[in-house]
Coordinates of C-alpha atoms and ligand atoms in Angstrom, one line a residue:
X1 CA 117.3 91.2 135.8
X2 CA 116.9 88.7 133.4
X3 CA 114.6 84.9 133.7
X4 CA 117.3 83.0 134.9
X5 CA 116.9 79.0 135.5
X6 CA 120.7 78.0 135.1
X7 CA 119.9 75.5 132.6
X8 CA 118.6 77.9 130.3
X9 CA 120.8 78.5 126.7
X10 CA 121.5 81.9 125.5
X11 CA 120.6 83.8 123.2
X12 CA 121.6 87.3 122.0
X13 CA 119.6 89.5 120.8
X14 CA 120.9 91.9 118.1
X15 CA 118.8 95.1 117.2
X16 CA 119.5 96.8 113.6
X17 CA 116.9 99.2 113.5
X18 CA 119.1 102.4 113.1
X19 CA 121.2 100.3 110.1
X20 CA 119.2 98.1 108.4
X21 CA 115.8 100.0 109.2
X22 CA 117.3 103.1 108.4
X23 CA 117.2 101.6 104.8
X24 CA 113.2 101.9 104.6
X25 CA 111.6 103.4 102.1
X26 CA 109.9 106.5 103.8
X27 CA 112.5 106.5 106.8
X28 CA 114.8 109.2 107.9
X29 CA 115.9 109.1 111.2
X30 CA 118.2 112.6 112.7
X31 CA 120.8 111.9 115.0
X32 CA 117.9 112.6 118.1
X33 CA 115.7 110.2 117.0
X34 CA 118.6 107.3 117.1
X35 CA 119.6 108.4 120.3
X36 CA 116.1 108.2 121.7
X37 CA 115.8 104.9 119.8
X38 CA 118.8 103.7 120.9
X39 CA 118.2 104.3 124.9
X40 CA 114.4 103.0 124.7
X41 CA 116.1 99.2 123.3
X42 CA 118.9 99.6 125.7
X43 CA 116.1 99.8 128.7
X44 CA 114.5 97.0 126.9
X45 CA 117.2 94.7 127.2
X46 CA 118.7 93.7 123.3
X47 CA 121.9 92.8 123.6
X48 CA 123.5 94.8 120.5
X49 CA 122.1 97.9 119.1
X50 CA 123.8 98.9 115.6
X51 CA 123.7 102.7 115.2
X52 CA 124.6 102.8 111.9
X53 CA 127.9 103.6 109.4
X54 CA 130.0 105.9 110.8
X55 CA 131.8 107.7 108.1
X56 CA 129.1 107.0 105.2
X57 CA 126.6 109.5 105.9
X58 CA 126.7 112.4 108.4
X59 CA 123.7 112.0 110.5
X60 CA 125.9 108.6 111.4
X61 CA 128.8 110.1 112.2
X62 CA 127.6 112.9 113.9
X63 CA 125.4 109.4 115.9
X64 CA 128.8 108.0 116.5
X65 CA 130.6 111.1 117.1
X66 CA 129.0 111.0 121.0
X67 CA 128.3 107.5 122.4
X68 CA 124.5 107.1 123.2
X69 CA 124.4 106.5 127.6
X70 CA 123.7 102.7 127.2
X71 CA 123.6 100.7 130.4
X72 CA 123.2 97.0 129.0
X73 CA 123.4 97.0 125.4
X74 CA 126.9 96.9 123.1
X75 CA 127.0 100.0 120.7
X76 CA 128.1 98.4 117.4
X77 CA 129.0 99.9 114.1
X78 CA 128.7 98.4 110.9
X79 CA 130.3 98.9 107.5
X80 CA 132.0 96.8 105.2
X81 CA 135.1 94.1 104.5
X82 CA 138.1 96.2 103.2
X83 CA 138.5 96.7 99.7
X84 CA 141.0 94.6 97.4
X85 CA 144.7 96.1 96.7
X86 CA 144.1 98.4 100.2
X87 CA 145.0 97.7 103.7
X88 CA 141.9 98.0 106.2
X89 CA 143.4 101.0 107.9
X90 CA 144.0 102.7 104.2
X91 CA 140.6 102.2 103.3
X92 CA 138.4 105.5 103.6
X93 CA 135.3 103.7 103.8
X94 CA 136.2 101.3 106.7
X95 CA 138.9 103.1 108.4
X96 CA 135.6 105.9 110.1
X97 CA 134.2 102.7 111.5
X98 CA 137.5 101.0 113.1
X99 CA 137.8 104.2 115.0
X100 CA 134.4 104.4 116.1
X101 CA 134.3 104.2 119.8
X102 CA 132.2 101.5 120.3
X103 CA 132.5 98.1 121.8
X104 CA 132.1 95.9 118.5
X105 CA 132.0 96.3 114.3
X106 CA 130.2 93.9 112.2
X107 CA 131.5 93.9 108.7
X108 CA 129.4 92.8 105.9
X109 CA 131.7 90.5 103.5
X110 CA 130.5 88.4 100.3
X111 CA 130.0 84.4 100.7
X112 CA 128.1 83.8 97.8
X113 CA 130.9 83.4 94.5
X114 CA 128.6 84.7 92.1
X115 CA 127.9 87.6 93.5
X116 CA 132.6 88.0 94.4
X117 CA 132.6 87.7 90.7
X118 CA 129.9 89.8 89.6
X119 CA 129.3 92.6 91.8
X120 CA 133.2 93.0 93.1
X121 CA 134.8 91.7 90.5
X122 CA 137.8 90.1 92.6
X123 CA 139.2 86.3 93.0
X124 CA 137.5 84.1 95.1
X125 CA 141.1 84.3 96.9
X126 CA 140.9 88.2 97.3
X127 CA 137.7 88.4 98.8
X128 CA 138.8 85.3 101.3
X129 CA 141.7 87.4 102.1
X130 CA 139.9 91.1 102.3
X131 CA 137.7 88.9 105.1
X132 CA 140.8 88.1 107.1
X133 CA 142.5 91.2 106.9
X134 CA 139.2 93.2 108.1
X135 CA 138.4 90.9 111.0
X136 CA 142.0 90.7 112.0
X137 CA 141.5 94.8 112.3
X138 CA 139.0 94.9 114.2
X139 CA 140.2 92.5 117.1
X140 CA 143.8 95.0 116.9
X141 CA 141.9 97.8 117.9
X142 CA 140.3 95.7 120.9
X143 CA 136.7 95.0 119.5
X144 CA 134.6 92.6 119.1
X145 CA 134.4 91.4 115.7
X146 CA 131.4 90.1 114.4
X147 CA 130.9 88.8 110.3
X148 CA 128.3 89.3 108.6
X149 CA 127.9 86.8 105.6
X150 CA 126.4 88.5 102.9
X151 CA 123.8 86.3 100.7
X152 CA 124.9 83.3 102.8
X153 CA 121.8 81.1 101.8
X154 CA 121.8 82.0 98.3
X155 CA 125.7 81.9 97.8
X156 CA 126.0 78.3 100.1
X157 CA 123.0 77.0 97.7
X158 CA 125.1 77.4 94.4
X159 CA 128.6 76.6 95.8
X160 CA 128.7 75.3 99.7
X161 CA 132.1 75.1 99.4
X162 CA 132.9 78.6 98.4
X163 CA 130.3 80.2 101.2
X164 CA 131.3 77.8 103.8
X165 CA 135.0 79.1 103.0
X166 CA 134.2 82.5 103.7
X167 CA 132.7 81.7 107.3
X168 CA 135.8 79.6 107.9
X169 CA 138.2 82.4 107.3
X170 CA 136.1 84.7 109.6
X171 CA 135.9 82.3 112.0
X172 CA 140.0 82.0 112.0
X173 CA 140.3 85.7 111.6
X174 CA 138.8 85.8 114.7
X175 CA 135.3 86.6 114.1
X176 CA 133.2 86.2 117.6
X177 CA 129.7 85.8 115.4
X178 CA 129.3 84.3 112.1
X179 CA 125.6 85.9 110.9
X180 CA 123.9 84.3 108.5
X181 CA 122.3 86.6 106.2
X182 CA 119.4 85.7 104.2
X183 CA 120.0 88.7 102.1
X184 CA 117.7 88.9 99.4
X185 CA 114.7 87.5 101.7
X186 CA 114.0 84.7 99.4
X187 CA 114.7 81.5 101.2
X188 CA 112.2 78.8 102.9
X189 CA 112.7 78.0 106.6
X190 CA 113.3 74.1 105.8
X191 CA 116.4 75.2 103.7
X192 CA 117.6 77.5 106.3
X193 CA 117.2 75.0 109.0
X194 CA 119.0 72.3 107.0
X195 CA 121.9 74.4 105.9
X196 CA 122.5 76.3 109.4
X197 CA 122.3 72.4 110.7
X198 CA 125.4 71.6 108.3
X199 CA 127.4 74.2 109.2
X200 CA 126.8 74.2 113.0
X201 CA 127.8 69.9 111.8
X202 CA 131.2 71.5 109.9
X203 CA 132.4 74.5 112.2
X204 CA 130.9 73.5 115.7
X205 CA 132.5 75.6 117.9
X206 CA 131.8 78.8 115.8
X207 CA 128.9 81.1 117.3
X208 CA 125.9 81.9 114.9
X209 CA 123.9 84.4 113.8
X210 CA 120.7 84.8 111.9
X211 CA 119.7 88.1 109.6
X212 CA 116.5 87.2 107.8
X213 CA 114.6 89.6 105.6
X214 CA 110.9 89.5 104.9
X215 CA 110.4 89.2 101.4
X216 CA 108.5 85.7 101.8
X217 CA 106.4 86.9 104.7
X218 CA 108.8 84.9 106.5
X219 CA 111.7 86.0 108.1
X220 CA 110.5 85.6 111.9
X221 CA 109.9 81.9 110.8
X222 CA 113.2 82.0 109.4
X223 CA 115.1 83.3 112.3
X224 CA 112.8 80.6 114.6
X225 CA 114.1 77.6 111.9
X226 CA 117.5 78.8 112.2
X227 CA 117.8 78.8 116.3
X228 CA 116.2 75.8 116.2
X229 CA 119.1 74.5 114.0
X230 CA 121.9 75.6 116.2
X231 CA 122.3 79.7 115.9
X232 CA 122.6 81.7 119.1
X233 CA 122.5 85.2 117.9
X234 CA 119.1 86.9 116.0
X235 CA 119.2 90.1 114.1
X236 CA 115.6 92.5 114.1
X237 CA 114.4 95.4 113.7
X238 CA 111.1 96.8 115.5
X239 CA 108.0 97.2 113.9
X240 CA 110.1 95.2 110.7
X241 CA 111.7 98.1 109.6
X242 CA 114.5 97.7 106.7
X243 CA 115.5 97.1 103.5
X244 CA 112.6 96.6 101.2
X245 CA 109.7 94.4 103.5
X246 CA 111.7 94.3 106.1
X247 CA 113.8 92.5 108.5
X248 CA 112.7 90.0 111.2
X249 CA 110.6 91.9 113.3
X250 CA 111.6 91.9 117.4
X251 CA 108.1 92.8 118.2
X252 CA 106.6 89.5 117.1
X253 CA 110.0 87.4 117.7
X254 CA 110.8 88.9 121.2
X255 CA 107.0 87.0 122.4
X256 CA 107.7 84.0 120.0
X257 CA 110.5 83.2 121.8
X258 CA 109.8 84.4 125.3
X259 CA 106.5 82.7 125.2
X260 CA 106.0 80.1 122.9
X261 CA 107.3 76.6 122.9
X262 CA 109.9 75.0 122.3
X263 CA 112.1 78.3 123.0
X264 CA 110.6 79.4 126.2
X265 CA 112.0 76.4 128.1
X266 CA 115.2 76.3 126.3
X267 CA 116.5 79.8 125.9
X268 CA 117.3 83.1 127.7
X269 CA 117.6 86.6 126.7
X270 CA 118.4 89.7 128.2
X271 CA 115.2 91.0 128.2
X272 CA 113.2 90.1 131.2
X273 CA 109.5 89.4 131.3
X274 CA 108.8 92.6 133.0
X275 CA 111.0 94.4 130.7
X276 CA 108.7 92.8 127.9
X277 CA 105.9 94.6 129.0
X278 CA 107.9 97.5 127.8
X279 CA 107.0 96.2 124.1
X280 CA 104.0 97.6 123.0
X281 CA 105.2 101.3 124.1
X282 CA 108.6 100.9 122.4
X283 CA 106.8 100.0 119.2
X284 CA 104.4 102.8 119.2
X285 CA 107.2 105.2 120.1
X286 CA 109.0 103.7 116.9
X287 CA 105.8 105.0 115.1
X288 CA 105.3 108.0 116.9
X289 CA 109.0 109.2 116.1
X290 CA 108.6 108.5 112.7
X291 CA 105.4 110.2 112.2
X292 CA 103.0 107.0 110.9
X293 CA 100.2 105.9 112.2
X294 CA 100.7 102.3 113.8
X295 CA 99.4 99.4 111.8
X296 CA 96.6 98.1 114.8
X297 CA 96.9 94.7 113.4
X298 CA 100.3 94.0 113.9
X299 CA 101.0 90.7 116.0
X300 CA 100.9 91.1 119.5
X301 CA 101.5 95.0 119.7
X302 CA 98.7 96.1 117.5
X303 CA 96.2 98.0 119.0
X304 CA 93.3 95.1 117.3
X305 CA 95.6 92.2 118.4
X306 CA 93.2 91.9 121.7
X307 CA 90.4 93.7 120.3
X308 CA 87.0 91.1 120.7
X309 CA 84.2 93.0 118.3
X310 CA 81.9 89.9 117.6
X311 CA 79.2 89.5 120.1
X312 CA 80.0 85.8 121.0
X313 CA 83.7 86.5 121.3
X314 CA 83.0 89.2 123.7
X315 CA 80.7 87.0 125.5
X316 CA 83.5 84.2 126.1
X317 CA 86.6 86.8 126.6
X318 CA 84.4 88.4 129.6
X319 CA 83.7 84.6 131.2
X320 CA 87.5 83.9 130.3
X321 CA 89.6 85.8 127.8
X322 CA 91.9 82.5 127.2
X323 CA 88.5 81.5 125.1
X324 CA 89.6 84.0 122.2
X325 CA 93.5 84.7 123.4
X326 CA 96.6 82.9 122.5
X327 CA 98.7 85.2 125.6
X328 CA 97.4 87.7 127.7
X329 CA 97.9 91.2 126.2
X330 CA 99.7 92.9 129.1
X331 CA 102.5 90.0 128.7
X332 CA 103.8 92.2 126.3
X333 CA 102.2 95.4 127.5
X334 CA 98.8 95.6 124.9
X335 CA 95.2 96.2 126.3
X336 CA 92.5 94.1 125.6
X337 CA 89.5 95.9 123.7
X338 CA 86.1 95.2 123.3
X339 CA 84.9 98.8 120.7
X340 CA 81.5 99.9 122.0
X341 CA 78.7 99.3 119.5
X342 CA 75.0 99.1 119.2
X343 CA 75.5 95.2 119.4
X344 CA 77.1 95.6 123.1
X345 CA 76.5 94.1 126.5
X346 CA 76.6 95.7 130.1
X347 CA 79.7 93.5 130.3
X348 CA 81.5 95.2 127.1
X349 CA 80.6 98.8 128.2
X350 CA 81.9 98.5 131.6
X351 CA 84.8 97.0 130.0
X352 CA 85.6 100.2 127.9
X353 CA 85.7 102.7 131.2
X354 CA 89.5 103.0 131.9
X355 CA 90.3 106.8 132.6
X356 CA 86.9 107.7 134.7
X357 CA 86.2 107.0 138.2
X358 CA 82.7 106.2 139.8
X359 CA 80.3 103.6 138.9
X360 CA 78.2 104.8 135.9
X361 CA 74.6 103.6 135.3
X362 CA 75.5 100.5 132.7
X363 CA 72.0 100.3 131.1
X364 CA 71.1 103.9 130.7
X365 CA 74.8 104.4 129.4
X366 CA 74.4 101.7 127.1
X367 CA 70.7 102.8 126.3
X368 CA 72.8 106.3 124.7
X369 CA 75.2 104.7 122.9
X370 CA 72.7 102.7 121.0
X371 CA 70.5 106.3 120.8
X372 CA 73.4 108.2 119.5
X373 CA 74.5 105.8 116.9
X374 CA 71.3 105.8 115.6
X375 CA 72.3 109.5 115.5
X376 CA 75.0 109.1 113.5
X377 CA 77.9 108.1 116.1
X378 CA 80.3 105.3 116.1
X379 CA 82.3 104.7 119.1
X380 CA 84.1 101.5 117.7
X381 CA 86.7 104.0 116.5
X382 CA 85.9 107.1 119.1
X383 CA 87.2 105.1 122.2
X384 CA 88.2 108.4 124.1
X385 CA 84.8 109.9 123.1
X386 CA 82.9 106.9 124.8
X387 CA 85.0 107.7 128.0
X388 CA 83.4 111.2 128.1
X389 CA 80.1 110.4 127.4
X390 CA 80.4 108.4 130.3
X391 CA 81.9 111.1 132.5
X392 CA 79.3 113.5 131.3
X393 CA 76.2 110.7 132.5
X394 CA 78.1 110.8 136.0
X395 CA 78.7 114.7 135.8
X396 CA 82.2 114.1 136.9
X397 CA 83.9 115.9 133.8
X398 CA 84.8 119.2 135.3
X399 CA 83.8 122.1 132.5
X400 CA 87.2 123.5 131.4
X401 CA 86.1 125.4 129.4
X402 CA 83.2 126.8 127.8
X403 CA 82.5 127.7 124.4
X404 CA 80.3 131.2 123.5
X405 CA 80.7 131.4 119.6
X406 CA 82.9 130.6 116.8
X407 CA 82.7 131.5 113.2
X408 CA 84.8 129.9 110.4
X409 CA 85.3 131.8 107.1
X410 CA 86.7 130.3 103.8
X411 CA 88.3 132.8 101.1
X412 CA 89.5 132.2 97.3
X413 CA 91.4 133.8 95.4
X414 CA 93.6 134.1 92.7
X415 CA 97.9 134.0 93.1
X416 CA 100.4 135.4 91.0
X417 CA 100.0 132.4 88.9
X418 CA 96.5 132.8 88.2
X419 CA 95.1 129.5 91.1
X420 CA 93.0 130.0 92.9
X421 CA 93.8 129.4 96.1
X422 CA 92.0 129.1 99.7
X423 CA 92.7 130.0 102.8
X424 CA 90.6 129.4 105.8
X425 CA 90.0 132.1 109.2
X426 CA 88.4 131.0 112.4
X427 CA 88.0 133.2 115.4
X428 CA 86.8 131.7 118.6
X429 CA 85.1 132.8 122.1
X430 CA 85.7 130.9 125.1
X431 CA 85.1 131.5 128.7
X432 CA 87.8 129.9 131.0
X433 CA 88.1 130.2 134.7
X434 CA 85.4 133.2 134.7
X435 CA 88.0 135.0 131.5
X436 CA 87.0 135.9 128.5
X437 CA 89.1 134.5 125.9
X438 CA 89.3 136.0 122.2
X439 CA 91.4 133.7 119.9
X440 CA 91.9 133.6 115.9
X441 CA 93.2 130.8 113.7
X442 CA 94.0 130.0 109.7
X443 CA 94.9 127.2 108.1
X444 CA 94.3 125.8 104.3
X445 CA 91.1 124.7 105.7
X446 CA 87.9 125.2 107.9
X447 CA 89.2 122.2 110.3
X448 CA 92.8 123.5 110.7
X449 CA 91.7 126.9 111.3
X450 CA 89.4 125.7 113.7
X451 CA 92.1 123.6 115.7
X452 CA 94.3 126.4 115.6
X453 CA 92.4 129.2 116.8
X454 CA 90.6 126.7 119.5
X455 CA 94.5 126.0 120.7
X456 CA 96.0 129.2 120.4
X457 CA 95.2 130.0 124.1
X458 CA 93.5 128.4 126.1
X459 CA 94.4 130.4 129.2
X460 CA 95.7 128.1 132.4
X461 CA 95.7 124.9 130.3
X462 CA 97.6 125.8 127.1
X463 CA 100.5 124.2 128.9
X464 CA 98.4 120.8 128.8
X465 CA 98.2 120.8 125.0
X466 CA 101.4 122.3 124.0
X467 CA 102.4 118.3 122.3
X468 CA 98.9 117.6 121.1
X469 CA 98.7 116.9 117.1
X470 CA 96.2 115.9 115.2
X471 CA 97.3 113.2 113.4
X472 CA 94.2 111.3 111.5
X473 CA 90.9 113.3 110.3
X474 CA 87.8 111.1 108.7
X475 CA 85.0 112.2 107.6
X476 CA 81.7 110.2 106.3
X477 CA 78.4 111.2 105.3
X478 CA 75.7 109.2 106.8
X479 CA 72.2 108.5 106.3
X480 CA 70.1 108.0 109.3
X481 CA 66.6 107.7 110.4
X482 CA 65.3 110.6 107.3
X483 CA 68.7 112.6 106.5
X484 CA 72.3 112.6 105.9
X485 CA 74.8 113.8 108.4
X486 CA 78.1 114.2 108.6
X487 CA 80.6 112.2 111.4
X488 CA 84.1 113.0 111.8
X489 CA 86.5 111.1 113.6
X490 CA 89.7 112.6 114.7
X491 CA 92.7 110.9 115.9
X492 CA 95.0 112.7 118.3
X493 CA 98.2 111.8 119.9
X494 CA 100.7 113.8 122.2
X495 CA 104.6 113.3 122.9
X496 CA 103.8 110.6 125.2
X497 CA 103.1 108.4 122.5
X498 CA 99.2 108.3 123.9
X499 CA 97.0 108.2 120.7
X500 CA 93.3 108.6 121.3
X501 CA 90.3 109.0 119.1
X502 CA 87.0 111.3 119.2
X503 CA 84.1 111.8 117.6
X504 CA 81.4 114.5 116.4
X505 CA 78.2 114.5 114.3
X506 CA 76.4 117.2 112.7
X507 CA 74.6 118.1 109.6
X508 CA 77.5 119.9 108.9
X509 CA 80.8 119.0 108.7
X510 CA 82.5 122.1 110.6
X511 CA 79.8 121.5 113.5
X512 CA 81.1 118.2 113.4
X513 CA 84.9 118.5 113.1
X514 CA 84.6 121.5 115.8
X515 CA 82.8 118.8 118.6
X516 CA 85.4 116.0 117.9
X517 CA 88.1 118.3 118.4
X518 CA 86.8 119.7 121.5
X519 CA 86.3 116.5 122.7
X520 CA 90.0 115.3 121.6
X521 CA 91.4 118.4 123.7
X522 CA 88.8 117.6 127.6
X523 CA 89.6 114.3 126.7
X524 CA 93.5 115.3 127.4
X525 CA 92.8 117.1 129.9
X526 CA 91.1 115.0 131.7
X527 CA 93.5 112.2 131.3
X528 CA 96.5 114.3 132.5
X529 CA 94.0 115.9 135.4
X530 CA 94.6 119.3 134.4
X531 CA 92.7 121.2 137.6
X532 CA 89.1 122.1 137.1
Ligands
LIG1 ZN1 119.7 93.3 105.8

């Protein structure tokens, strides 16, 4: 459903995360990952969702080849204007994409003359007429065109006449959306508010579009400058992904616009406020699918956007959190977080017991944190390790296990090319459920080998970590109270998307690494109440 008023304008929302993001640096998204992608923004509520090229790469046309289920969203292809001297059906790189069964192509054509001249090397007239020609195509096989105006900003700022030319022809073509694009990033949002305001003045009963990049730190004040000035139809990506910085990112503009002025009031979008409290998740799964670890300082999704660490802050956020927050986080589906530390309050422990039930004893829990991190501890970063210690004060964390002995042994040698190489064997005893439990494990270290021979079974509750990864390992060497010690903080996540963090201190670094990954492993359990 989406926040209707009836006198609410509005606006589209236009996803290019599998086009434009797939052009990141580091990105490589299979055809499983754009489907699951595509279906998590579709339940979110954009309005288009570009998959891709068909025809220019073949995890795209394999993507296009079966039409994702979408219930709300257009599928949308995107390629280019035809070539010169060719018809649009004749040309091999655009005739893949007008038969792509989807309900609307947006064709990237030059505006800017400069770049007609030097990077097609065509007449001003050709390229006009290649605009035509390609929109004209598209609306003969029954979709919805859409035009998207290559270096607009930069083109219309060395010759309006010439950019605002190649809108016009679009527009007559047929072209439902003009977009925008700010291709090359570079642009200020006072120019792209004043020239969106002249042509919304010259063409007003065209529909707009805004694709901003993020080469100036800018684009979702970009995109914000142009809707102001009249366009009706913003291109993102999540997280930011695409070319070079980046595109606008949705997970920043989405809030701006559903809950900041002056575009709360004025606008709608299809995606309802409860569907915005779908946010955070879609971002991390973004992460998650791409293997990286999410930048916790993003805007509004990060996991430190509603993190309160200084003692005064988290005095004020427990009275009333509006003290040190511009929203409240679960507006767009974040927690609020206040990291145990030695400089915490009853208020800030208490604060930081989500999974366990019962009613723990505040001051002597409080009384072992500050013990243990004189230990060596640190549960700032460890927030799933806190939780235990917690359930272990109650003695409510069942014993799933029980560990007898383990032994890790490193060997070196030499390879056929004269390295010397390592290689790293664990063997581990466990009890579980009253069996006895032999495993062994080897990785190209003592940690890995560790994990994997702790994994390997674990009798009844293997099935519970089958999608656990380790995906961050720290270690630092401490000095405390007379001698150094070692703590290792391990960061976990599953195929949930959950991510959690644990932590272990020793003298020595395997005694370490082998208690924060037990921990990471109850902690799971726990959490998905595996039986005791
Ligand atoms: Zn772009």
């Amino acid at each position: 459903m989406s926040p209707s008023s009836g006198k609410k304008e509005r606006l589209f929302i236009f996803d290019t995360t599998l086009r434009d993001g797939a052009q990141t640096q580091g990105v490589d998204f299979s055809v499983e990952d754009k489907r699951q992608i595509a279906l998590a923004l579709d339940n979110l509520g954009v309005d288009y969702i570009e998959g891709g090229w068909p025809g220019a790469n073949p995890t795209d046309t394999a993507f296009f080849a079966e039409r994702p289920a979408l219930k709300h969203a257009r599928f949308t292809a995107f390629g280019m204007t035809k070539r010169a001297g060719r018809s649009a059906a004749n040309d091999p790189s655009l005739a893949p994409v007008l038969d792509a069964k989807v309900d609307s192509i947006c064709l990237v054509g030059k505006t800017s003359a400069y770049q007609v001249r030097v990077a097609l090397e065509i007449s001003l007239e050709d390229n006009l007429d290649n605009i035509a020609r390609s929109m004209e195509a598209i609306l003969a096989r029954g979709r919805e065109p859409l035009f998207d105006a290559e270096h607009f900003f930069d083109g219309y700022k060395a010759d309006p006449d010439y950019a605002f030319a190649c809108l016009k022809t679009a527009h007559e073509a047929g072209a439902q959306w003009l977009v925008l694009c700010d291709t090359n990033g570079g642009t200020m949002p006072e120019d792209v508010f004043r020239i969106v305001s002249e042509v919304k003045a010259k063409l007003p009963d065209a529909r707009l579009g805004i694709h901003a990049h993020n080469d100036t730190e800018q684009a979702v004040a970009v995109s914000l400058a142009a809707i102001r000035a009249g366009v009706r139809q913003v291109q993102g990506t999540l997280n930011g992904l695409g070319e070079r910085c980046g595109n606008a990112n949705l997970c920043s503009l989405l809030p701006n616009l559903m809950l900041k002025e002056p575009f709360a009031s004025q606008f709608e979008t299809g995606v309802s406020f409860e569907n915005l409290k779908q946010l955070t998740h879609v971002s991390r799964l973004l992460d998650e699918i791409l293997n990286r670890a999410p930048d916790r300082y993003a805007a509004y999704v990060g996991s430190s956007a509603f993190t309160h660490k200084g003692g005064l802050h988290v005095s004020a956020v427990a009275k009333s959190p509006e003290t040190y927050e511009h929203v409240p986080p679960d507006k767009v589906g974040n927690k609020r977080a206040m990291p145990v530390s030695a400089q915490s309050g009853r208020a800030n422990v208490a604060a930081n017991l989500t999974i366990g039930g019962g009613k723990p004893d505040l001051a002597s829990l409080l009384r072992d944190v500050k013990h243990r991190e004189f230990q060596g501890y640190s549960y700032d970063d460890a927030a799933a390790s806190f939780e235990l210690l917690a359930l272990r004060q109650q003695k409510t964390l069942p014993r799933y296990f029980t560990v007898d002995r383990f032994s890790v042994t490193v060997e070196s040698m030499r390879d056929r090319d004269d390295q010397l190489v390592s290689r790293a064997h664990a063997a581990v005893e466990l009890l579980v459920a009253g069996e006895k439990i032999r495993n062994t494990g080897s990785g190209n270290g003592p940690v890995n080998a560790l994990d994997a021979a702790l994994r390997m079974d674990l009798g009844k509750y293997s099935s519970y970590l089958a999608d656990l990864r380790l995906v961050d390992y720290k270690v630092r060497i401490l000095t405390t109270g007379t001698e150094a010690v070692t703590r290792v903080t391990v960061e976990s996540a599953d195929g949930k998307g959950n991510r959690w963090s644990t932590v272990g201190v020793s003298e020595n670094i395997v005694d370490a690494s082998f208690e924060a990954l037990t921990d990471s492993i109850i902690y799971k359990l726990y959490r998905d109440e595996a039986p005791a």
